């Protein structure tokens, strides 16, 4: 890993996303010299890649946690209004009924 990659990896996701948004805003204004535009584009690509990587790693970690909790790795919808403080996997009884499953097989 290069020094620049190590430096980028240490940036928290929120900071990387914030910097990326600032770069996009500046570039959208269109009053930037070409050389600076290219530098911003390169930095934006690096930040975008970093954010995708961090999100991908987090997704894998969450899936492992769900599996470790006795589930089969299936995702649960997040409910921010829920008072539940811990993650849990839906019991098998809460899966689609046969009728709902058949309805999903229809094209229209």
mmCIF file of N, CA and C in Angstrom:
data_model
loop_
_atom_site.group_PDB
_atom_site.id
_atom_site.type_symbol
_atom_site.label_atom_id
_atom_site.label_comp_id
_atom_site.label_asym_id
_atom_site.label_seq_id
_atom_site.Cartn_x
_atom_site.Cartn_y
_atom_site.Cartn_z
ATOM 1 N N UNK A 1 0.851 -1.177 0.000
ATOM 2 C CA UNK A 1 0.000 0.000 0.000
ATOM 3 C C UNK A 1 0.896 1.238 0.000
ATOM 4 N N UNK A 2 0.585 2.171 -0.881
ATOM 5 C CA UNK A 2 1.382 3.391 -0.964
ATOM 6 C C UNK A 2 1.063 4.309 0.210
ATOM 7 N N UNK A 3 1.894 5.313 0.389
ATOM 8 C CA UNK A 3 1.686 6.269 1.483
ATOM 9 C C UNK A 3 0.356 6.998 1.316
ATOM 10 N N UNK A 4 0.015 7.343 0.071
ATOM 11 C CA UNK A 4 -1.251 8.039 -0.186
ATOM 12 C C UNK A 4 -2.438 7.137 0.139
ATOM 13 N N UNK A 5 -2.336 5.853 -0.198
ATOM 14 C CA UNK A 5 -3.418 4.916 0.100
ATOM 15 C C UNK A 5 -3.575 4.729 1.605
ATOM 16 N N UNK A 6 -2.448 4.671 2.326
ATOM 17 C CA UNK A 6 -2.504 4.543 3.778
ATOM 18 C C UNK A 6 -3.142 5.780 4.404
ATOM 19 N N UNK A 7 -2.793 6.947 3.862
ATOM 20 C CA UNK A 7 -3.361 8.198 4.366
ATOM 21 C C UNK A 7 -4.870 8.218 4.125
ATOM 22 N N UNK A 8 -5.291 7.813 2.910
ATOM 23 C CA UNK A 8 -6.715 7.778 2.587
ATOM 24 C C UNK A 8 -7.464 6.780 3.462
ATOM 25 N N UNK A 9 -6.870 5.612 3.704
ATOM 26 C CA UNK A 9 -7.533 4.574 4.493
ATOM 27 C C UNK A 9 -7.809 5.039 5.920
ATOM 28 N N UNK A 10 -7.009 5.965 6.414
ATOM 29 C CA UNK A 10 -7.181 6.462 7.781
ATOM 30 C C UNK A 10 -8.301 7.495 7.884
ATOM 31 N N UNK A 11 -8.783 7.995 6.757
ATOM 32 C CA UNK A 11 -9.846 9.005 6.759
ATOM 33 C C UNK A 11 -11.171 8.328 7.111
ATOM 34 N N UNK A 12 -11.901 8.851 8.091
ATOM 35 C CA UNK A 12 -13.220 8.292 8.399
ATOM 36 C C UNK A 12 -14.163 8.456 7.203
ATOM 37 N N UNK A 13 -15.107 7.551 7.070
ATOM 38 C CA UNK A 13 -16.053 7.572 5.959
ATOM 39 C C UNK A 13 -16.739 8.929 5.831
ATOM 40 N N UNK A 14 -17.212 9.459 6.933
ATOM 41 C CA UNK A 14 -17.959 10.718 6.901
ATOM 42 C C UNK A 14 -17.116 11.864 6.357
ATOM 43 N N UNK A 15 -15.841 11.913 6.749
ATOM 44 C CA UNK A 15 -14.943 12.962 6.256
ATOM 45 C C UNK A 15 -14.686 12.789 4.764
ATOM 46 N N UNK A 16 -14.489 11.547 4.329
ATOM 47 C CA UNK A 16 -14.243 11.284 2.909
ATOM 48 C C UNK A 16 -15.454 11.693 2.079
ATOM 49 N N UNK A 17 -16.640 11.357 2.550
ATOM 50 C CA UNK A 17 -17.862 11.709 1.831
ATOM 51 C C UNK A 17 -18.058 13.222 1.791
ATOM 52 N N UNK A 18 -17.783 13.880 2.904
ATOM 53 C CA UNK A 18 -17.901 15.341 2.965
ATOM 54 C C UNK A 18 -16.944 16.002 1.967
ATOM 55 N N UNK A 19 -15.698 15.532 1.940
ATOM 56 C CA UNK A 19 -14.721 16.093 1.001
ATOM 57 C C UNK A 19 -15.146 15.828 -0.439
ATOM 58 N N UNK A 20 -15.660 14.643 -0.697
ATOM 59 C CA UNK A 20 -16.122 14.303 -2.042
ATOM 60 C C UNK A 20 -17.262 15.224 -2.470
ATOM 61 N N UNK A 21 -18.197 15.482 -1.578
ATOM 62 C CA UNK A 21 -19.309 16.387 -1.891
ATOM 63 C C UNK A 21 -18.813 17.802 -2.180
ATOM 64 N N UNK A 22 -17.821 18.258 -1.420
ATOM 65 C CA UNK A 22 -17.247 19.587 -1.659
ATOM 66 C C UNK A 22 -16.584 19.645 -3.035
ATOM 67 N N UNK A 23 -15.862 18.599 -3.391
ATOM 68 C CA UNK A 23 -15.196 18.549 -4.698
ATOM 69 C C UNK A 23 -16.230 18.601 -5.813
ATOM 70 N N UNK A 24 -17.293 17.832 -5.668
ATOM 71 C CA UNK A 24 -18.346 17.819 -6.690
ATOM 72 C C UNK A 24 -18.968 19.204 -6.819
ATOM 73 N N UNK A 25 -19.262 19.844 -5.701
ATOM 74 C CA UNK A 25 -19.840 21.194 -5.734
ATOM 75 C C UNK A 25 -18.924 22.175 -6.464
ATOM 76 N N UNK A 26 -17.631 22.126 -6.144
ATOM 77 C CA UNK A 26 -16.671 23.026 -6.784
ATOM 78 C C UNK A 26 -16.578 22.755 -8.285
ATOM 79 N N UNK A 27 -16.559 21.486 -8.656
ATOM 80 C CA UNK A 27 -16.433 21.145 -10.077
ATOM 81 C C UNK A 27 -17.688 21.521 -10.860
ATOM 82 N N UNK A 28 -18.845 21.409 -10.225
ATOM 83 C CA UNK A 28 -20.096 21.749 -10.903
ATOM 84 C C UNK A 28 -20.210 23.237 -11.197
ATOM 85 N N UNK A 29 -19.491 24.064 -10.459
ATOM 86 C CA UNK A 29 -19.534 25.502 -10.709
ATOM 87 C C UNK A 29 -18.915 25.835 -12.062
ATOM 88 N N UNK A 30 -17.951 25.041 -12.499
ATOM 89 C CA UNK A 30 -17.383 25.183 -13.835
ATOM 90 C C UNK A 30 -16.403 26.317 -14.034
ATOM 91 N N UNK A 31 -16.021 27.028 -13.006
ATOM 92 C CA UNK A 31 -15.103 28.155 -13.170
ATOM 93 C C UNK A 31 -13.697 27.820 -12.672
ATOM 94 N N UNK A 32 -13.317 26.579 -12.804
ATOM 95 C CA UNK A 32 -12.038 26.098 -12.304
ATOM 96 C C UNK A 32 -11.092 25.857 -13.481
ATOM 97 N N UNK A 33 -9.820 26.221 -13.339
ATOM 98 C CA UNK A 33 -8.857 25.929 -14.407
ATOM 99 C C UNK A 33 -8.773 24.415 -14.652
ATOM 100 N N UNK A 34 -8.445 24.054 -15.871
ATOM 101 C CA UNK A 34 -8.432 22.648 -16.270
ATOM 102 C C UNK A 34 -7.507 21.805 -15.393
ATOM 103 N N UNK A 35 -6.316 22.291 -15.104
ATOM 104 C CA UNK A 35 -5.378 21.523 -14.275
ATOM 105 C C UNK A 35 -5.960 21.232 -12.890
ATOM 106 N N UNK A 36 -6.581 22.236 -12.308
ATOM 107 C CA UNK A 36 -7.185 22.054 -10.984
ATOM 108 C C UNK A 36 -8.388 21.115 -11.079
ATOM 109 N N UNK A 37 -9.129 21.218 -12.178
ATOM 110 C CA UNK A 37 -10.278 20.342 -12.398
ATOM 111 C C UNK A 37 -9.819 18.880 -12.448
ATOM 112 N N UNK A 38 -8.718 18.624 -13.129
ATOM 113 C CA UNK A 38 -8.188 17.261 -13.232
ATOM 114 C C UNK A 38 -7.729 16.767 -11.861
ATOM 115 N N UNK A 39 -7.063 17.628 -11.102
ATOM 116 C CA UNK A 39 -6.634 17.250 -9.749
ATOM 117 C C UNK A 39 -7.842 16.904 -8.870
ATOM 118 N N UNK A 40 -8.869 17.725 -8.963
ATOM 119 C CA UNK A 40 -10.086 17.467 -8.188
ATOM 120 C C UNK A 40 -10.745 16.163 -8.634
ATOM 121 N N UNK A 41 -10.753 15.928 -9.941
ATOM 122 C CA UNK A 41 -11.353 14.702 -10.460
ATOM 123 C C UNK A 41 -10.610 13.476 -9.927
ATOM 124 N N UNK A 42 -9.274 13.523 -9.951
ATOM 125 C CA UNK A 42 -8.471 12.405 -9.447
ATOM 126 C C UNK A 42 -8.731 12.181 -7.956
ATOM 127 N N UNK A 43 -8.770 13.256 -7.190
ATOM 128 C CA UNK A 43 -9.025 13.139 -5.751
ATOM 129 C C UNK A 43 -10.435 12.599 -5.510
ATOM 130 N N UNK A 44 -11.381 13.078 -6.300
ATOM 131 C CA UNK A 44 -12.757 12.599 -6.170
ATOM 132 C C UNK A 44 -12.875 11.115 -6.468
ATOM 133 N N UNK A 45 -12.159 10.648 -7.484
ATOM 134 C CA UNK A 45 -12.169 9.215 -7.811
ATOM 135 C C UNK A 45 -11.604 8.398 -6.657
ATOM 136 N N UNK A 46 -10.512 8.878 -6.071
ATOM 137 C CA UNK A 46 -9.897 8.168 -4.942
ATOM 138 C C UNK A 46 -10.846 8.134 -3.740
ATOM 139 N N UNK A 47 -11.508 9.250 -3.468
ATOM 140 C CA UNK A 47 -12.442 9.303 -2.340
ATOM 141 C C UNK A 47 -13.663 8.421 -2.586
ATOM 142 N N UNK A 48 -14.144 8.416 -3.817
ATOM 143 C CA UNK A 48 -15.281 7.573 -4.164
ATOM 144 C C UNK A 48 -14.936 6.099 -3.973
ATOM 145 N N UNK A 49 -13.754 5.719 -4.421
ATOM 146 C CA UNK A 49 -13.297 4.334 -4.267
ATOM 147 C C UNK A 49 -13.179 3.979 -2.786
ATOM 148 N N UNK A 50 -12.640 4.899 -2.000
ATOM 149 C CA UNK A 50 -12.488 4.684 -0.563
ATOM 150 C C UNK A 50 -13.850 4.489 0.106
ATOM 151 N N UNK A 51 -14.803 5.339 -0.231
ATOM 152 C CA UNK A 51 -16.141 5.236 0.359
ATOM 153 C C UNK A 51 -16.802 3.911 -0.010
ATOM 154 N N UNK A 52 -16.702 3.521 -1.281
ATOM 155 C CA UNK A 52 -17.278 2.240 -1.709
ATOM 156 C C UNK A 52 -16.641 1.076 -0.956
ATOM 157 N N UNK A 53 -15.322 1.130 -0.787
ATOM 158 C CA UNK A 53 -14.613 0.057 -0.091
ATOM 159 C C UNK A 53 -15.045 -0.019 1.375
ATOM 160 N N UNK A 54 -15.137 1.133 2.029
ATOM 161 C CA UNK A 54 -15.546 1.145 3.434
ATOM 162 C C UNK A 54 -16.974 0.626 3.585
ATOM 163 N N UNK A 55 -17.870 1.015 2.683
ATOM 164 C CA UNK A 55 -19.250 0.531 2.742
ATOM 165 C C UNK A 55 -19.325 -0.970 2.484
ATOM 166 N N UNK A 56 -18.546 -1.442 1.528
ATOM 167 C CA UNK A 56 -18.521 -2.869 1.222
ATOM 168 C C UNK A 56 -18.023 -3.675 2.417
ATOM 169 N N UNK A 57 -16.961 -3.195 3.054
ATOM 170 C CA UNK A 57 -16.429 -3.882 4.231
ATOM 171 C C UNK A 57 -17.447 -3.895 5.367
ATOM 172 N N UNK A 58 -18.137 -2.783 5.550
ATOM 173 C CA UNK A 58 -19.149 -2.702 6.591
ATOM 174 C C UNK A 58 -20.306 -3.656 6.296
ATOM 175 N N UNK A 59 -20.718 -3.720 5.042
ATOM 176 C CA UNK A 59 -21.791 -4.626 4.645
ATOM 177 C C UNK A 59 -21.416 -6.075 4.963
ATOM 178 N N UNK A 60 -20.186 -6.453 4.643
ATOM 179 C CA UNK A 60 -19.727 -7.816 4.930
ATOM 180 C C UNK A 60 -19.700 -8.076 6.432
ATOM 181 N N UNK A 61 -19.254 -7.097 7.185
ATOM 182 C CA UNK A 61 -19.181 -7.241 8.638
ATOM 183 C C UNK A 61 -20.581 -7.421 9.227
ATOM 184 N N UNK A 62 -21.531 -6.637 8.759
ATOM 185 C CA UNK A 62 -22.904 -6.745 9.250
ATOM 186 C C UNK A 62 -23.485 -8.107 8.901
ATOM 187 N N UNK A 63 -23.235 -8.568 7.686
ATOM 188 C CA UNK A 63 -23.749 -9.877 7.284
ATOM 189 C C UNK A 63 -23.167 -10.979 8.176
ATOM 190 N N UNK A 64 -21.890 -10.881 8.495
ATOM 191 C CA UNK A 64 -21.275 -11.868 9.389
ATOM 192 C C UNK A 64 -21.899 -11.810 10.779
ATOM 193 N N UNK A 65 -22.161 -10.603 11.258
ATOM 194 C CA UNK A 65 -22.788 -10.467 12.571
ATOM 195 C C UNK A 65 -24.178 -11.092 12.580
ATOM 196 N N UNK A 66 -24.919 -10.906 11.498
ATOM 197 C CA UNK A 66 -26.251 -11.495 11.400
ATOM 198 C C UNK A 66 -26.138 -13.014 11.381
ATOM 199 N N UNK A 67 -25.176 -13.539 10.627
ATOM 200 C CA UNK A 67 -24.975 -14.992 10.583
ATOM 201 C C UNK A 67 -24.575 -15.518 11.955
ATOM 202 N N UNK A 68 -23.692 -14.809 12.639
ATOM 203 C CA UNK A 68 -23.238 -15.235 13.964
ATOM 204 C C UNK A 68 -24.365 -15.206 14.989
ATOM 205 N N UNK A 69 -25.384 -14.439 14.702
ATOM 206 C CA UNK A 69 -26.513 -14.333 15.617
ATOM 207 C C UNK A 69 -27.508 -15.475 15.401
ATOM 208 N N UNK A 70 -27.097 -16.490 14.665
ATOM 209 C CA UNK A 70 -27.956 -17.649 14.462
ATOM 210 C C UNK A 70 -28.798 -17.575 13.212
ATOM 211 N N UNK A 71 -28.642 -16.536 12.446
ATOM 212 C CA UNK A 71 -29.416 -16.409 11.223
ATOM 213 C C UNK A 71 -28.712 -17.057 10.055
ATOM 214 N N UNK A 72 -29.343 -16.967 8.904
ATOM 215 C CA UNK A 72 -28.737 -17.540 7.710
ATOM 216 C C UNK A 72 -28.122 -16.466 6.831
ATOM 217 N N UNK A 73 -27.888 -15.308 7.398
ATOM 218 C CA UNK A 73 -27.237 -14.241 6.657
ATOM 219 C C UNK A 73 -28.183 -13.370 5.866
ATOM 220 N N UNK A 74 -29.485 -13.575 6.037
ATOM 221 C CA UNK A 74 -30.443 -12.749 5.311
ATOM 222 C C UNK A 74 -30.543 -11.391 5.983
ATOM 223 N N UNK A 75 -30.770 -10.379 5.155
ATOM 224 C CA UNK A 75 -30.856 -9.012 5.661
ATOM 225 C C UNK A 75 -32.219 -8.764 6.273
ATOM 226 N N UNK A 76 -32.219 -7.916 7.253
ATOM 227 C CA UNK A 76 -33.435 -7.433 7.875
ATOM 228 C C UNK A 76 -33.561 -5.961 7.555
ATOM 229 N N UNK A 77 -34.767 -5.485 7.293
ATOM 230 C CA UNK A 77 -34.960 -4.058 7.065
ATOM 231 C C UNK A 77 -34.672 -3.310 8.357
ATOM 232 N N UNK A 78 -33.998 -2.175 8.227
ATOM 233 C CA UNK A 78 -33.670 -1.356 9.389
ATOM 234 C C UNK A 78 -34.849 -0.467 9.709
ATOM 235 N N UNK A 79 -35.227 -0.437 10.937
ATOM 236 C CA UNK A 79 -36.329 0.399 11.387
ATOM 237 C C UNK A 79 -35.798 1.360 12.442
ATOM 238 N N UNK A 80 -35.584 2.613 12.049
ATOM 239 C CA UNK A 80 -35.002 3.602 12.952
ATOM 240 C C UNK A 80 -35.926 3.920 14.117
ATOM 241 N N UNK A 81 -37.218 3.710 13.940
ATOM 242 C CA UNK A 81 -38.158 4.028 15.012
ATOM 243 C C UNK A 81 -38.266 2.902 16.034
ATOM 244 N N UNK A 82 -37.671 1.779 15.726
ATOM 245 C CA UNK A 82 -37.731 0.636 16.630
ATOM 246 C C UNK A 82 -37.013 0.956 17.934
ATOM 247 N N UNK A 83 -37.574 0.496 19.025
ATOM 248 C CA UNK A 83 -36.935 0.707 20.319
ATOM 249 C C UNK A 83 -35.937 -0.394 20.620
ATOM 250 N N UNK A 84 -35.857 -1.373 19.746
ATOM 251 C CA UNK A 84 -34.926 -2.478 19.946
ATOM 252 C C UNK A 84 -33.506 -1.945 19.861
ATOM 253 N N UNK A 85 -32.667 -2.338 20.766
ATOM 254 C CA UNK A 85 -31.300 -1.827 20.834
ATOM 255 C C UNK A 85 -30.279 -2.817 20.293
ATOM 256 N N UNK A 86 -30.696 -4.041 20.014
ATOM 257 C CA UNK A 86 -29.756 -5.029 19.502
ATOM 258 C C UNK A 86 -30.252 -5.573 18.182
ATOM 259 N N UNK A 87 -29.337 -6.068 17.388
ATOM 260 C CA UNK A 87 -29.697 -6.659 16.106
ATOM 261 C C UNK A 87 -30.251 -8.053 16.343
ATOM 262 N N UNK A 88 -31.193 -8.430 15.526
ATOM 263 C CA UNK A 88 -31.746 -9.777 15.609
ATOM 264 C C UNK A 88 -32.185 -10.208 14.224
ATOM 265 N N UNK A 89 -32.273 -11.491 14.042
ATOM 266 C CA UNK A 89 -32.690 -12.055 12.767
ATOM 267 C C UNK A 89 -34.155 -12.428 12.875
ATOM 268 N N UNK A 90 -34.903 -12.188 11.798
ATOM 269 C CA UNK A 90 -36.299 -12.564 11.795
ATOM 270 C C UNK A 90 -36.423 -14.078 11.925
ATOM 271 N N UNK A 91 -37.346 -14.551 12.760
ATOM 272 C CA UNK A 91 -37.563 -15.991 12.846
ATOM 273 C C UNK A 91 -38.101 -16.523 11.523
ATOM 274 N N UNK A 92 -37.925 -17.795 11.290
ATOM 275 C CA UNK A 92 -38.340 -18.414 10.034
ATOM 276 C C UNK A 92 -39.832 -18.250 9.793
ATOM 277 N N UNK A 93 -40.645 -18.168 10.857
ATOM 278 C CA UNK A 93 -42.095 -18.040 10.702
ATOM 279 C C UNK A 93 -42.486 -16.733 10.022
ATOM 280 N N UNK A 94 -41.617 -15.748 10.047
ATOM 281 C CA UNK A 94 -41.946 -14.447 9.481
ATOM 282 C C UNK A 94 -41.597 -14.337 8.008
ATOM 283 N N UNK A 95 -41.213 -15.424 7.390
ATOM 284 C CA UNK A 95 -40.917 -15.383 5.967
ATOM 285 C C UNK A 95 -42.225 -15.352 5.198
ATOM 286 N N UNK A 96 -42.156 -15.193 3.894
ATOM 287 C CA UNK A 96 -43.349 -15.088 3.066
ATOM 288 C C UNK A 96 -44.220 -16.329 3.167
ATOM 289 N N UNK A 97 -45.525 -16.110 3.192
ATOM 290 C CA UNK A 97 -46.443 -17.242 3.149
ATOM 291 C C UNK A 97 -46.422 -17.812 1.740
ATOM 292 N N UNK A 98 -46.994 -18.999 1.561
ATOM 293 C CA UNK A 98 -47.021 -19.625 0.237
ATOM 294 C C UNK A 98 -47.742 -18.740 -0.771
ATOM 295 N N UNK A 99 -48.850 -18.108 -0.341
ATOM 296 C CA UNK A 99 -49.611 -17.250 -1.240
ATOM 297 C C UNK A 99 -48.786 -16.031 -1.661
ATOM 298 N N UNK A 100 -48.102 -15.410 -0.717
ATOM 299 C CA UNK A 100 -47.256 -14.258 -1.033
ATOM 300 C C UNK A 100 -46.109 -14.668 -1.939
ATOM 301 N N UNK A 101 -45.559 -15.839 -1.694
ATOM 302 C CA UNK A 101 -44.459 -16.349 -2.497
ATOM 303 C C UNK A 101 -44.916 -16.572 -3.934
ATOM 304 N N UNK A 102 -46.122 -17.124 -4.121
ATOM 305 C CA UNK A 102 -46.650 -17.351 -5.460
ATOM 306 C C UNK A 102 -46.918 -16.028 -6.165
ATOM 307 N N UNK A 103 -47.388 -15.025 -5.432
ATOM 308 C CA UNK A 103 -47.644 -13.720 -6.027
ATOM 309 C C UNK A 103 -46.360 -13.087 -6.542
ATOM 310 N N UNK A 104 -45.264 -13.321 -5.867
ATOM 311 C CA UNK A 104 -43.995 -12.752 -6.304
ATOM 312 C C UNK A 104 -43.500 -13.405 -7.585
ATOM 313 N N UNK A 105 -43.945 -14.614 -7.870
ATOM 314 C CA UNK A 105 -43.521 -15.309 -9.080
ATOM 315 C C UNK A 105 -44.202 -14.754 -10.328
ATOM 316 N N UNK A 106 -45.288 -14.014 -10.174
ATOM 317 C CA UNK A 106 -46.000 -13.450 -11.310
ATOM 318 C C UNK A 106 -45.235 -12.272 -11.886
ATOM 319 N N UNK A 107 -45.305 -12.125 -13.211
ATOM 320 C CA UNK A 107 -44.610 -11.020 -13.856
ATOM 321 C C UNK A 107 -45.288 -9.685 -13.599
ATOM 322 N N UNK A 108 -46.615 -9.677 -13.579
ATOM 323 C CA UNK A 108 -47.331 -8.408 -13.432
ATOM 324 C C UNK A 108 -48.256 -8.435 -12.274
#
